[in-house]
Short mmCIF file of C-alpha atoms in Angstrom, two decimals:
data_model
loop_
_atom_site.label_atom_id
_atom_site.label_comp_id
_atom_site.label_asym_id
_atom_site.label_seq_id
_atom_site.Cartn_x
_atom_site.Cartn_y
_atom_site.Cartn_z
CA UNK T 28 0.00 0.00 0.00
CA UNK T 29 1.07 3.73 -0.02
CA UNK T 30 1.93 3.91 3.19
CA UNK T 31 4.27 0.84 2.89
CA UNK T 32 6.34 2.34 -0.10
CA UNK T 33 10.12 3.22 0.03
CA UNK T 34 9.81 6.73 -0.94
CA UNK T 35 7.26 6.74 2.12
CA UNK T 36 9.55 4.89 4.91
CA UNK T 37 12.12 7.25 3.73
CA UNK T 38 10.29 9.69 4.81
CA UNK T 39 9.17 8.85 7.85
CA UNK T 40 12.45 7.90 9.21
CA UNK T 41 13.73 11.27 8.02
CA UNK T 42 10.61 13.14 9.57
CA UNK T 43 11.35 11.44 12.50
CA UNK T 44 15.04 11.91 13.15
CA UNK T 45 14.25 15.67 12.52
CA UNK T 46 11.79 15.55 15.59
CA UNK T 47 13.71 13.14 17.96
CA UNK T 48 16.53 15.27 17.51
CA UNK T 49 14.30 18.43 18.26
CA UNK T 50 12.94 17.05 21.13
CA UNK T 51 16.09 16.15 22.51
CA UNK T 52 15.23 12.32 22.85
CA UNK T 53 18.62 11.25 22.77
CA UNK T 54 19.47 13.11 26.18
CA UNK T 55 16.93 11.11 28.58
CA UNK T 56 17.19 7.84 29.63
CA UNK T 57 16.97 4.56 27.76
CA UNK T 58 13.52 3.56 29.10
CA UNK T 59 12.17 7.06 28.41
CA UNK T 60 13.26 7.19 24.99
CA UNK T 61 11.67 4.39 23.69
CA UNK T 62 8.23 5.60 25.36
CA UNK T 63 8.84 8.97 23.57
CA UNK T 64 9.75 7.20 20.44
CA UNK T 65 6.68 4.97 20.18
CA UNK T 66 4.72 8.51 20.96
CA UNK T 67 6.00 10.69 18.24
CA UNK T 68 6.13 7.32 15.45
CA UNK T 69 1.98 7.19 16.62
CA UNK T 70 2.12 10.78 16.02
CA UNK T 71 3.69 10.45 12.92
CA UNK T 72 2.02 7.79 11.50
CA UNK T 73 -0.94 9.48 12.13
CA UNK T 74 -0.15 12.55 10.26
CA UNK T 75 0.99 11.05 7.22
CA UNK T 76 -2.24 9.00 6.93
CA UNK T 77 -4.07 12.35 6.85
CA UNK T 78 -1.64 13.86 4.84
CA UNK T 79 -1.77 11.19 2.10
CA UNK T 80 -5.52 10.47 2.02
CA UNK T 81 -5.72 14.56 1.32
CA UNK T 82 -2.91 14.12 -1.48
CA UNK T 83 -4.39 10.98 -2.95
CA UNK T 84 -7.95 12.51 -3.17
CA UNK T 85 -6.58 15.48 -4.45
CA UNK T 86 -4.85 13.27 -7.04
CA UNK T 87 -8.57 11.97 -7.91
CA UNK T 88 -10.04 15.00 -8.44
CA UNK T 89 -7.31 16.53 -10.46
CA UNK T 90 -10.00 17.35 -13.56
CA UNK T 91 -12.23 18.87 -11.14
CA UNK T 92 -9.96 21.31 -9.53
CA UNK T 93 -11.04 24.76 -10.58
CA UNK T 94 -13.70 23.89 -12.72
CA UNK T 95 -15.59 26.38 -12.11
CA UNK T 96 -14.60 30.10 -12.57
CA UNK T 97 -14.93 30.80 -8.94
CA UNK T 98 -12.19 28.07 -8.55
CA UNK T 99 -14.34 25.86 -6.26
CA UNK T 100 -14.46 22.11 -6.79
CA UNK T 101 -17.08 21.04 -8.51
CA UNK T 102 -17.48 16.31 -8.48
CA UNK T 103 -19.39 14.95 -11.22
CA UNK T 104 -22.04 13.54 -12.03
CA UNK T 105 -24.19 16.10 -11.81
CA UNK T 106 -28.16 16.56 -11.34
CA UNK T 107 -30.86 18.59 -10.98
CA UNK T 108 -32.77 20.41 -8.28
CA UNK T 109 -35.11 22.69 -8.77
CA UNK T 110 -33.96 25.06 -11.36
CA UNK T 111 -30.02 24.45 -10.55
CA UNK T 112 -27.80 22.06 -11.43
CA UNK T 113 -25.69 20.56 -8.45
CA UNK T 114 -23.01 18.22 -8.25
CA UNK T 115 -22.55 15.16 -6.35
CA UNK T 116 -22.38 16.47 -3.50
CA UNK T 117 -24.89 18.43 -3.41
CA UNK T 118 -23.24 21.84 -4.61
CA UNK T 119 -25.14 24.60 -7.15
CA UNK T 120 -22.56 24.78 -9.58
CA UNK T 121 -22.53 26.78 -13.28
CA UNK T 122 -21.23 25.45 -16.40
CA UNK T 123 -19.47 28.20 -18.07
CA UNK T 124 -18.85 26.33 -21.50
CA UNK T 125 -17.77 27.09 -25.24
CA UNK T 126 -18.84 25.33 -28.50
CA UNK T 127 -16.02 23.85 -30.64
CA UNK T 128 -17.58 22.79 -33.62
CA UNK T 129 -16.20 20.86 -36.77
CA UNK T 130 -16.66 16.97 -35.85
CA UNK T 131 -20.25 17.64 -37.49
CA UNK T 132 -18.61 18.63 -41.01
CA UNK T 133 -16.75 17.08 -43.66
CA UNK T 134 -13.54 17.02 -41.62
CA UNK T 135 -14.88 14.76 -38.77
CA UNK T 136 -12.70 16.91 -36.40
CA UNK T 137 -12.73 19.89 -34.75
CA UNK T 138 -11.53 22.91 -36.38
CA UNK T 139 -8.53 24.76 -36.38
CA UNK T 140 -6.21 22.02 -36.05
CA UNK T 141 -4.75 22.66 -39.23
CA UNK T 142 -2.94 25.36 -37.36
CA UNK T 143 -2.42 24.65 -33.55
CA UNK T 144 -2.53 21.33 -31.69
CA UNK T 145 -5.72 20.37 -30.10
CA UNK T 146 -3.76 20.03 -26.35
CA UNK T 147 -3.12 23.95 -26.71
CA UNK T 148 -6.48 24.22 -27.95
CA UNK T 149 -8.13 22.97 -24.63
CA UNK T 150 -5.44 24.50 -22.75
CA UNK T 151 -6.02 27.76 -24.33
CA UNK T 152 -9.75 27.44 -23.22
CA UNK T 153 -9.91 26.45 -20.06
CA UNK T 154 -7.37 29.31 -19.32
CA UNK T 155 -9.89 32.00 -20.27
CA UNK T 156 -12.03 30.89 -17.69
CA UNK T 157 -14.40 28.40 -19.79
CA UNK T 158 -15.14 24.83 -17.86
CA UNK T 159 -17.48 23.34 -20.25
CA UNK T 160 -16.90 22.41 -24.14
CA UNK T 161 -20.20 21.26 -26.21
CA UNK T 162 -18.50 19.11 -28.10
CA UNK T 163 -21.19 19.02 -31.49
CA UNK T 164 -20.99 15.86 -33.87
CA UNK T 165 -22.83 14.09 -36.76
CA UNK T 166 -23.96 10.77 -36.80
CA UNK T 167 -22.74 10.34 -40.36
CA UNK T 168 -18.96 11.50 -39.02
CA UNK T 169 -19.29 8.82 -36.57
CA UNK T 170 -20.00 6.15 -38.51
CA UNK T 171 -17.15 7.21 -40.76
CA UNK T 172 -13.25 6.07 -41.02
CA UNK T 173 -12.08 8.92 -41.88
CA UNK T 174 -10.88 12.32 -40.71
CA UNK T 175 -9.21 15.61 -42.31
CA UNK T 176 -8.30 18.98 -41.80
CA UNK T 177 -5.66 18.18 -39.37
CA UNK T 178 -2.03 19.23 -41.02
CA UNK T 179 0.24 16.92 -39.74
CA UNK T 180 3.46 18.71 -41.08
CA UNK T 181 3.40 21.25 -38.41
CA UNK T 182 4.75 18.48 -35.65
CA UNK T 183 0.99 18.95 -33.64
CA UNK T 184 -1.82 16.43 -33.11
CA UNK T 185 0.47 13.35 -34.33
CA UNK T 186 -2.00 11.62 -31.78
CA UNK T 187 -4.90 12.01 -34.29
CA UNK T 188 -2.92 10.57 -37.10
CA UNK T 189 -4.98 8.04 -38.77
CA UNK T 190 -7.37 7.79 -35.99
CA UNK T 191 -11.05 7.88 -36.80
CA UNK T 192 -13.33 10.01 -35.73
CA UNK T 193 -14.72 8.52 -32.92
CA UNK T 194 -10.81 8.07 -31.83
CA UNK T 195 -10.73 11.55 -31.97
CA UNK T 196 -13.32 11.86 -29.75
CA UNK T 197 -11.67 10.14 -27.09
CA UNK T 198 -8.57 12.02 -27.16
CA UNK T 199 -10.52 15.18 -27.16
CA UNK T 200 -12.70 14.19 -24.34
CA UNK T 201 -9.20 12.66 -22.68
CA UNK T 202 -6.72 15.51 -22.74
CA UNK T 203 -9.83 17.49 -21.62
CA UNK T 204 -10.31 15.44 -18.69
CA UNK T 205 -6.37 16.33 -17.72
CA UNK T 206 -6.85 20.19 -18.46
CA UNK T 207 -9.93 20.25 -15.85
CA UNK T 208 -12.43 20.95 -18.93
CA UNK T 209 -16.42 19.13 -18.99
CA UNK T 210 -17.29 17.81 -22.23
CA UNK T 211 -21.17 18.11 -23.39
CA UNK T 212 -22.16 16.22 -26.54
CA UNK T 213 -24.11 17.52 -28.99
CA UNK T 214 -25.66 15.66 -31.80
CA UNK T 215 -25.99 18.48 -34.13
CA UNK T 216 -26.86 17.15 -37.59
CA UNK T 217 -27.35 13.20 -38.97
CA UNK T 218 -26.16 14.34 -41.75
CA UNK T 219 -22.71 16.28 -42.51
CA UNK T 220 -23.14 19.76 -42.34
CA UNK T 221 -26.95 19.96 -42.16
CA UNK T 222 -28.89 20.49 -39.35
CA UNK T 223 -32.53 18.46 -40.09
CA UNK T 224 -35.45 19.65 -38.92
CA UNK T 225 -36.79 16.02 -36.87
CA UNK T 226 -34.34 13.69 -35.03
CA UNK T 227 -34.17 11.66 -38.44
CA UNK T 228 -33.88 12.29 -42.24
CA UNK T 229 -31.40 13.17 -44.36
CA UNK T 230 -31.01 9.17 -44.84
CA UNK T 231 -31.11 8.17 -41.06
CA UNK T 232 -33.40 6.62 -38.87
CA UNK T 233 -34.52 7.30 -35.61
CA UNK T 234 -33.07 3.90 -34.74
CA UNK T 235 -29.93 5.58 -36.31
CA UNK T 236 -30.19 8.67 -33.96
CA UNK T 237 -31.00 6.79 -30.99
CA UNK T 238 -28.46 3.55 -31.75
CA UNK T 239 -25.85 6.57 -31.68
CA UNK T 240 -26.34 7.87 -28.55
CA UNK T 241 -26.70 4.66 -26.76
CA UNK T 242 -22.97 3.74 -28.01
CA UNK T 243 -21.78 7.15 -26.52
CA UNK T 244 -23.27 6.75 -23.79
CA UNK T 245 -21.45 3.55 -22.81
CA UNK T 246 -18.19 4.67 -24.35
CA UNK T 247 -18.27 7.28 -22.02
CA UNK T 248 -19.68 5.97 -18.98
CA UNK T 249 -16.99 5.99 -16.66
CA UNK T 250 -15.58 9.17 -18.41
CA UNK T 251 -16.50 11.65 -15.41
CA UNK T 252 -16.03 14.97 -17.25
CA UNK T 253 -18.47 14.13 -20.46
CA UNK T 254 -21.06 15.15 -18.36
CA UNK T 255 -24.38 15.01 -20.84
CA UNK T 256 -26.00 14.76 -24.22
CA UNK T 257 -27.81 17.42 -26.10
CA UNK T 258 -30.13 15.19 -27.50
CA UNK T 259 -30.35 17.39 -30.54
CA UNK T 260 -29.84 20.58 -31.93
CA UNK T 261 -32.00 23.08 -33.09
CA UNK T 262 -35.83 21.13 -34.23
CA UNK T 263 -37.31 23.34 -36.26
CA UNK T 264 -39.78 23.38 -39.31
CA UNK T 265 -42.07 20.39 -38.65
CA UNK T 266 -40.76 20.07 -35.32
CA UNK T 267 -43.40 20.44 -32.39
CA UNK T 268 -43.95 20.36 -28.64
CA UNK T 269 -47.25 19.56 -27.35
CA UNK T 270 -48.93 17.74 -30.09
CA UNK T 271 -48.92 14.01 -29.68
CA UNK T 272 -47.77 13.19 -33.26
CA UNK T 273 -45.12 10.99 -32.91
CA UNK T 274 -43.76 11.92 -36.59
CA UNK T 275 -42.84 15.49 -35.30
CA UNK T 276 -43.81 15.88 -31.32
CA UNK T 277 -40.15 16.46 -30.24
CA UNK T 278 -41.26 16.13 -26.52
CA UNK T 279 -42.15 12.66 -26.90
CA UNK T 280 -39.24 11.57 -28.72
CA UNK T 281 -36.77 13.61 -26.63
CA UNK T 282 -38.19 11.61 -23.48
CA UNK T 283 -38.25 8.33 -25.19
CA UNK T 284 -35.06 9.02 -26.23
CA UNK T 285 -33.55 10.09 -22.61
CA UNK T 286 -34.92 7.24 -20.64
CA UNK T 287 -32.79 4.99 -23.32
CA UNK T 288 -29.79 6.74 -22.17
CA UNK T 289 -30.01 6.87 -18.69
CA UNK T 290 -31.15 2.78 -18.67
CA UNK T 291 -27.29 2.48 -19.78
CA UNK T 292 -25.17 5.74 -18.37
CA UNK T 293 -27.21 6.97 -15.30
CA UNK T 294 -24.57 9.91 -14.96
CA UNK T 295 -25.24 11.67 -17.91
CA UNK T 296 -27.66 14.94 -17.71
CA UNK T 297 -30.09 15.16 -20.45
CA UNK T 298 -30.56 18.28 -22.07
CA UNK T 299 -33.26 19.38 -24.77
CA UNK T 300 -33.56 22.12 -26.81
CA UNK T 301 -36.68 23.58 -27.69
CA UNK T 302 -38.29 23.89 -31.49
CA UNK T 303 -39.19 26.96 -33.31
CA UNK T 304 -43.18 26.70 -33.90
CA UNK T 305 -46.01 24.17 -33.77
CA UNK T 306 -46.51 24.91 -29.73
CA UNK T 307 -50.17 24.28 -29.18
CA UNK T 308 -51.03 28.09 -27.33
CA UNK T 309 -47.70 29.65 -27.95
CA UNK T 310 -47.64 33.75 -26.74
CA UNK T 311 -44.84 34.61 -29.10
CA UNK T 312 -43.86 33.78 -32.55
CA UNK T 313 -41.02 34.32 -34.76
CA UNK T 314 -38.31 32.20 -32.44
CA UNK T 315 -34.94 31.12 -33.69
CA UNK T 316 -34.38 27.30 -34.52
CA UNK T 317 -34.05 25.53 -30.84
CA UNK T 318 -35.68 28.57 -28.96
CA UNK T 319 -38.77 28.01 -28.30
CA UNK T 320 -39.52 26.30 -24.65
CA UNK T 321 -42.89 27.45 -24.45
CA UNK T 322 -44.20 23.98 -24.51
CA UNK T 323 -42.92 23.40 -21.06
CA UNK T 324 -45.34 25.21 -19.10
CA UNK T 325 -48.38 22.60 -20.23
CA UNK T 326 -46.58 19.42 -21.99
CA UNK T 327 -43.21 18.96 -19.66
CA UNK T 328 -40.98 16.44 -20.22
CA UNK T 329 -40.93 13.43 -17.81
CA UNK T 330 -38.26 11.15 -17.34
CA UNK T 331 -38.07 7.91 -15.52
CA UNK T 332 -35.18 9.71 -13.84
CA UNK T 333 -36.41 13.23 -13.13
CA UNK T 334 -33.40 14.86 -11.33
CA UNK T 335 -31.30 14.95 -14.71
CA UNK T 336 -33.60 16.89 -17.46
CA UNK T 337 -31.60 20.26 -18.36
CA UNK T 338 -33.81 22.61 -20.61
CA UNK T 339 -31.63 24.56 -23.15
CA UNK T 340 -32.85 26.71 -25.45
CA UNK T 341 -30.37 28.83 -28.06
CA UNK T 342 -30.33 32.61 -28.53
CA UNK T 343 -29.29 34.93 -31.20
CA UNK T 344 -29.49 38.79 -32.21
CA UNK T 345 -29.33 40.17 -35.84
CA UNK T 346 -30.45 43.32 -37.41
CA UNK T 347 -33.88 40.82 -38.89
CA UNK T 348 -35.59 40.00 -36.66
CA UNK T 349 -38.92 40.84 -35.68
CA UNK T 350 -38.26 42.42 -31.42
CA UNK T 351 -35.55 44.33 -32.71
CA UNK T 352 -37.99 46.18 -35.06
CA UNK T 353 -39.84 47.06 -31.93
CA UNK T 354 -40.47 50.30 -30.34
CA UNK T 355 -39.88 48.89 -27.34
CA UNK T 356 -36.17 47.52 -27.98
CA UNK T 357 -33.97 46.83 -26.16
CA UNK T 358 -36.78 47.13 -22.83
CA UNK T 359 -38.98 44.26 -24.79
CA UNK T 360 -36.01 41.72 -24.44
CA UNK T 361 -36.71 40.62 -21.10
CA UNK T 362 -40.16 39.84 -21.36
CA UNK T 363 -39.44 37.56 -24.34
CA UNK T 364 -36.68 35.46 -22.29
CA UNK T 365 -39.06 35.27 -19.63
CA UNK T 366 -42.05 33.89 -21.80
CA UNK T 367 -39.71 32.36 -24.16
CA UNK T 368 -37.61 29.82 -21.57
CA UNK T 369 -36.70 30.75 -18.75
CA UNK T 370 -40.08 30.51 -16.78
CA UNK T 371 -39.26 27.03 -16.49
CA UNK T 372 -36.54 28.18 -14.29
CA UNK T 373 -38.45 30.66 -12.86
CA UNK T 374 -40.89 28.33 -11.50
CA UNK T 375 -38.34 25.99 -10.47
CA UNK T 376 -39.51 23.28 -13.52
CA UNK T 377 -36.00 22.68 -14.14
CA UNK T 378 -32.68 24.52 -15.09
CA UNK T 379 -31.88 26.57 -18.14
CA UNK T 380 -28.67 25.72 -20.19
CA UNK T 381 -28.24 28.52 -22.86
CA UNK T 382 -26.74 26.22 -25.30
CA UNK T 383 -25.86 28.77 -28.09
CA UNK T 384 -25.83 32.51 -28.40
CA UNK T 385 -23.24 34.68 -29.83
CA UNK T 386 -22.76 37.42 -32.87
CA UNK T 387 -20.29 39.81 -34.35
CA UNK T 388 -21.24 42.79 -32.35
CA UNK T 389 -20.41 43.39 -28.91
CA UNK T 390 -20.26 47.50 -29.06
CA UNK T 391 -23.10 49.48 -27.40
CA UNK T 392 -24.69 51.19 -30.44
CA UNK T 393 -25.56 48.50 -33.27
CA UNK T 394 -28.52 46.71 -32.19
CA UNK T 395 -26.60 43.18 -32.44
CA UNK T 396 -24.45 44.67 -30.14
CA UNK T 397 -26.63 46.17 -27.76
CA UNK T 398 -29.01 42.31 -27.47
CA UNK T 399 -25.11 40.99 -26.74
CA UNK T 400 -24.65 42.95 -23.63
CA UNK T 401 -28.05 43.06 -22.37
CA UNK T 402 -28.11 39.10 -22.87
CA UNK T 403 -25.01 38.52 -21.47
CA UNK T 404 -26.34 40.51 -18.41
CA UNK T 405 -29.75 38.22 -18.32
CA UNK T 406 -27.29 35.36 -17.85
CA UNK T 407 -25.34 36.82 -14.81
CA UNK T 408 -28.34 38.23 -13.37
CA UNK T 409 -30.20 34.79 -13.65
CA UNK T 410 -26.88 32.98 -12.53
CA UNK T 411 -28.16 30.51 -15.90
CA UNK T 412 -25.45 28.41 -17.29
CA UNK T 413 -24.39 28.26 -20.97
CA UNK T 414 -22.00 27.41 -23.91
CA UNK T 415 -21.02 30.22 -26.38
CA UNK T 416 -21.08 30.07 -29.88
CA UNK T 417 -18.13 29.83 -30.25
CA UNK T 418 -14.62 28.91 -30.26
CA UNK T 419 -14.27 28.96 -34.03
CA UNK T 420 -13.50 32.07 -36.01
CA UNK T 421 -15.22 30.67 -39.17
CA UNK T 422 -18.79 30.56 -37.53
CA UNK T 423 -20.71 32.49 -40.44
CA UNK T 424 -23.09 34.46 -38.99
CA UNK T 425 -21.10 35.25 -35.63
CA UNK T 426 -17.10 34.70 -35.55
CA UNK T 427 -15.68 33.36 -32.40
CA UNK T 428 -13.78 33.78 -30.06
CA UNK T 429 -11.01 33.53 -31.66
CA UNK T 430 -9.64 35.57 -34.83
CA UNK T 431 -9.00 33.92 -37.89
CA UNK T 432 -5.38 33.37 -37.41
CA UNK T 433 -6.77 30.64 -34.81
CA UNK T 434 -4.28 32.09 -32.05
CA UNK T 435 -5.58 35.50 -30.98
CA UNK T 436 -8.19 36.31 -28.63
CA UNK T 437 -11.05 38.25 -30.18
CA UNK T 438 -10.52 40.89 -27.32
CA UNK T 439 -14.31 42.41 -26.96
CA UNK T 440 -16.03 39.34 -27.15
CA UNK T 441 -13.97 37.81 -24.15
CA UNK T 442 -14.25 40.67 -22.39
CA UNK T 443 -17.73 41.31 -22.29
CA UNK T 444 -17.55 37.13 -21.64
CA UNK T 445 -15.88 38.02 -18.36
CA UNK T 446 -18.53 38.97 -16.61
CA UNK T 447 -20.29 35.80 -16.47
CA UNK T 448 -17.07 33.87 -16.72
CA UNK T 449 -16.42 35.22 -13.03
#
């Protein structure tokens, strides 16, 4: 055992010369200085038990240690109470998470590694203060062999060489483990590059959809830091809440769906997105793909395992649409959350992941800008958690974090970031 190891005797013995010979032992008498030598060895012995049981749980928990922005030590898995998310032992914690997309394109990898290696990557991440990647992927990618967009020739990633993509997922999820980063997966399209409307088409099944999770969730099961699935991003079109067709009612298949997962990795959370229309009694209209919760309120999700539903709808600005037209703007924004998603919060139905939101603008005169700031404010003030989009600078529609040399910091957007990363 650890106790009984050479390296540990050795330092006993040491530890204990030091004291005998501060305690003077070897100027008493014989008989007395064996009694005060089998005290102080007790004493010793004693502390070094404490001392390693601290050291070897510390050694445990090394991916946990400052996890969280406020550097407190978060223990997964993790569940739900009320409308927070707590860990296993019972702490509120906030996940504080970036999106890294590219495993759900044609490369079957995440982006950017054509220039930096994915280690730095993660490192670079978790050192601005994110503790939470949503990791998005296609079902297509992992069914594949093959991978690309890595360069090879720049002596980085030679880990990922002629790995497939589900290989690459373990390293990812591996080295993120080591750098104190959570993964949450994200099945964001069946099909490369295109985000369906339903949980199948585009040439898959549900059995397809469903077949993939289940092998994720085992792969990962005693993987600590993948912490969830996003069953699946942004229903829209067809997609409904509330209706009872099982063609399109995304409730019932994200339920069926979650029950599957959690019959064969209990840890995992399981977080759903909302849909966009077809939400019998809906108060607002015009929602983004993903955004619309309102379905909660009267057709809530139920899961054989209740404590581990996450709600997590996606928000976005841009010049378009309809509330920034309105008189009201910015004052109307707040309203709209509230009826929107985060009611369910609110009423303590559940917690509220924001699973996307992000832009170009962060100033405080464009109107993209100003939905940024007031958003990001709605998040701290709400103490919700959430995973930026994103990491990547080739996001059209909203840039990253980073710029598009894939190594510098996209200054305003992280620091406007910082107050919720804090």
């Amino acid at each position: 055992m650890l106790l009984n190891s050479p390296v540990t005797r050795s330092i006993f013995n040491s530890f204990k010369q030091t004291i005998c010979r501060l305690f003077s032992i070897h100027k008493t008498s014989p008989k007395l200085r064996r009694t005060n030598k089998r005290i102080l060895t007790g004493l010793i012995l004693g502390w070094l038990c404490i001392s390693f049981s601290f050291g070897f749980s510390q050694l445990i928990g090394t991916f946990k240690g400052n996890t969280s922005v406020a550097a407190t030590t978060i223990v997964p898995p993790f569940y739900t109470q009320s409308s927070h998310i707590v860990d296993s032992t019972g702490k509120v914690i906030l996940l504080r998470g970036i999106n890294w997309f590219g495993m759900e394109v044609e490369t079957h990898a995440p982006h950017g590694l054509w220039v930096r290696d994915y280690k730095q990557m993660l490192g670079h991440i978790k050192s601005l203060g994110y503790n939470l990647i949503r990791l998005p992927y296609s079902v297509e990618a992992l069914q594949s062999s093959q991978i690309s967009g890595i360069d090879f020739s720049i002596g980085a990633n030679i880990e990922l060489y002629e790995k497939t993509p589900l290989e690459v997922m373990d390293l990812i999820i591996q080295e993120a483990e080591k750098q104190g980063l959570l993964i949450l997966l994200d099945s964001h399209c069946l099909k490369d590059g295109h985000i369906s409307e339903l949980w199948y088409g585009d040439g898959f099944t549900e059995k397809d959809w469903v077949d993939t999770w289940i092998l994720l969730a085992k792969r990962y099961k005693n993987q600590l830091n993948v912490i969830g699935a996003d069953l699946k991003n942004e229903p829209h079109g067809s997609a409904s809440w509330g209706t009872d067709y099982t063609s399109t009612d995304w409730r019932l298949a994200a339920q069926k769906a979650g029950d599957k997962i959690l019959q064969v990795n209990p840890n995992w959370l399981i977080v759903v997105e909302g849909v966009e229309k077809n939400v019998p009694n809906q108060r607002q209209h015009g929602y983004f793909w993903g955004a619309n919760l309102e379905g909660v309120r009267e057709y809530p999700i139920h899961l054989k395992k209740p404590h581990k539903l996450v709600y997590s709808p996606h928000e976005y600005g841009g010049a378009k649409v309809s509330w920034f037209q309105d008189a009201a703007f910015p004052k109307n924004l707040y309203q709209r959350w509230e009826i929107g998603f985060h009611y369910i919060a609110t009423k303590r139905i559940a917690p509220i992941l924001v699973g996307e939101f992000g832009g170009y603008h962060v100033d405080s005169k464009s109107k993209e800008g100003i939905w940024h700031r007031k958003f990001v404010d709605y998040i701290k003030q709400n103490n919700l958690s959430f995973a930026y989009w994103c990491w990547n600078p080739n996001s059209k529609g909203t840039g990253g974090i980073l710029q598009d040399d894939w190594q510098t910091v996209n200054a305003p957007k992280q620091a406007l970031l910082s107050k919720i990363l804090s």
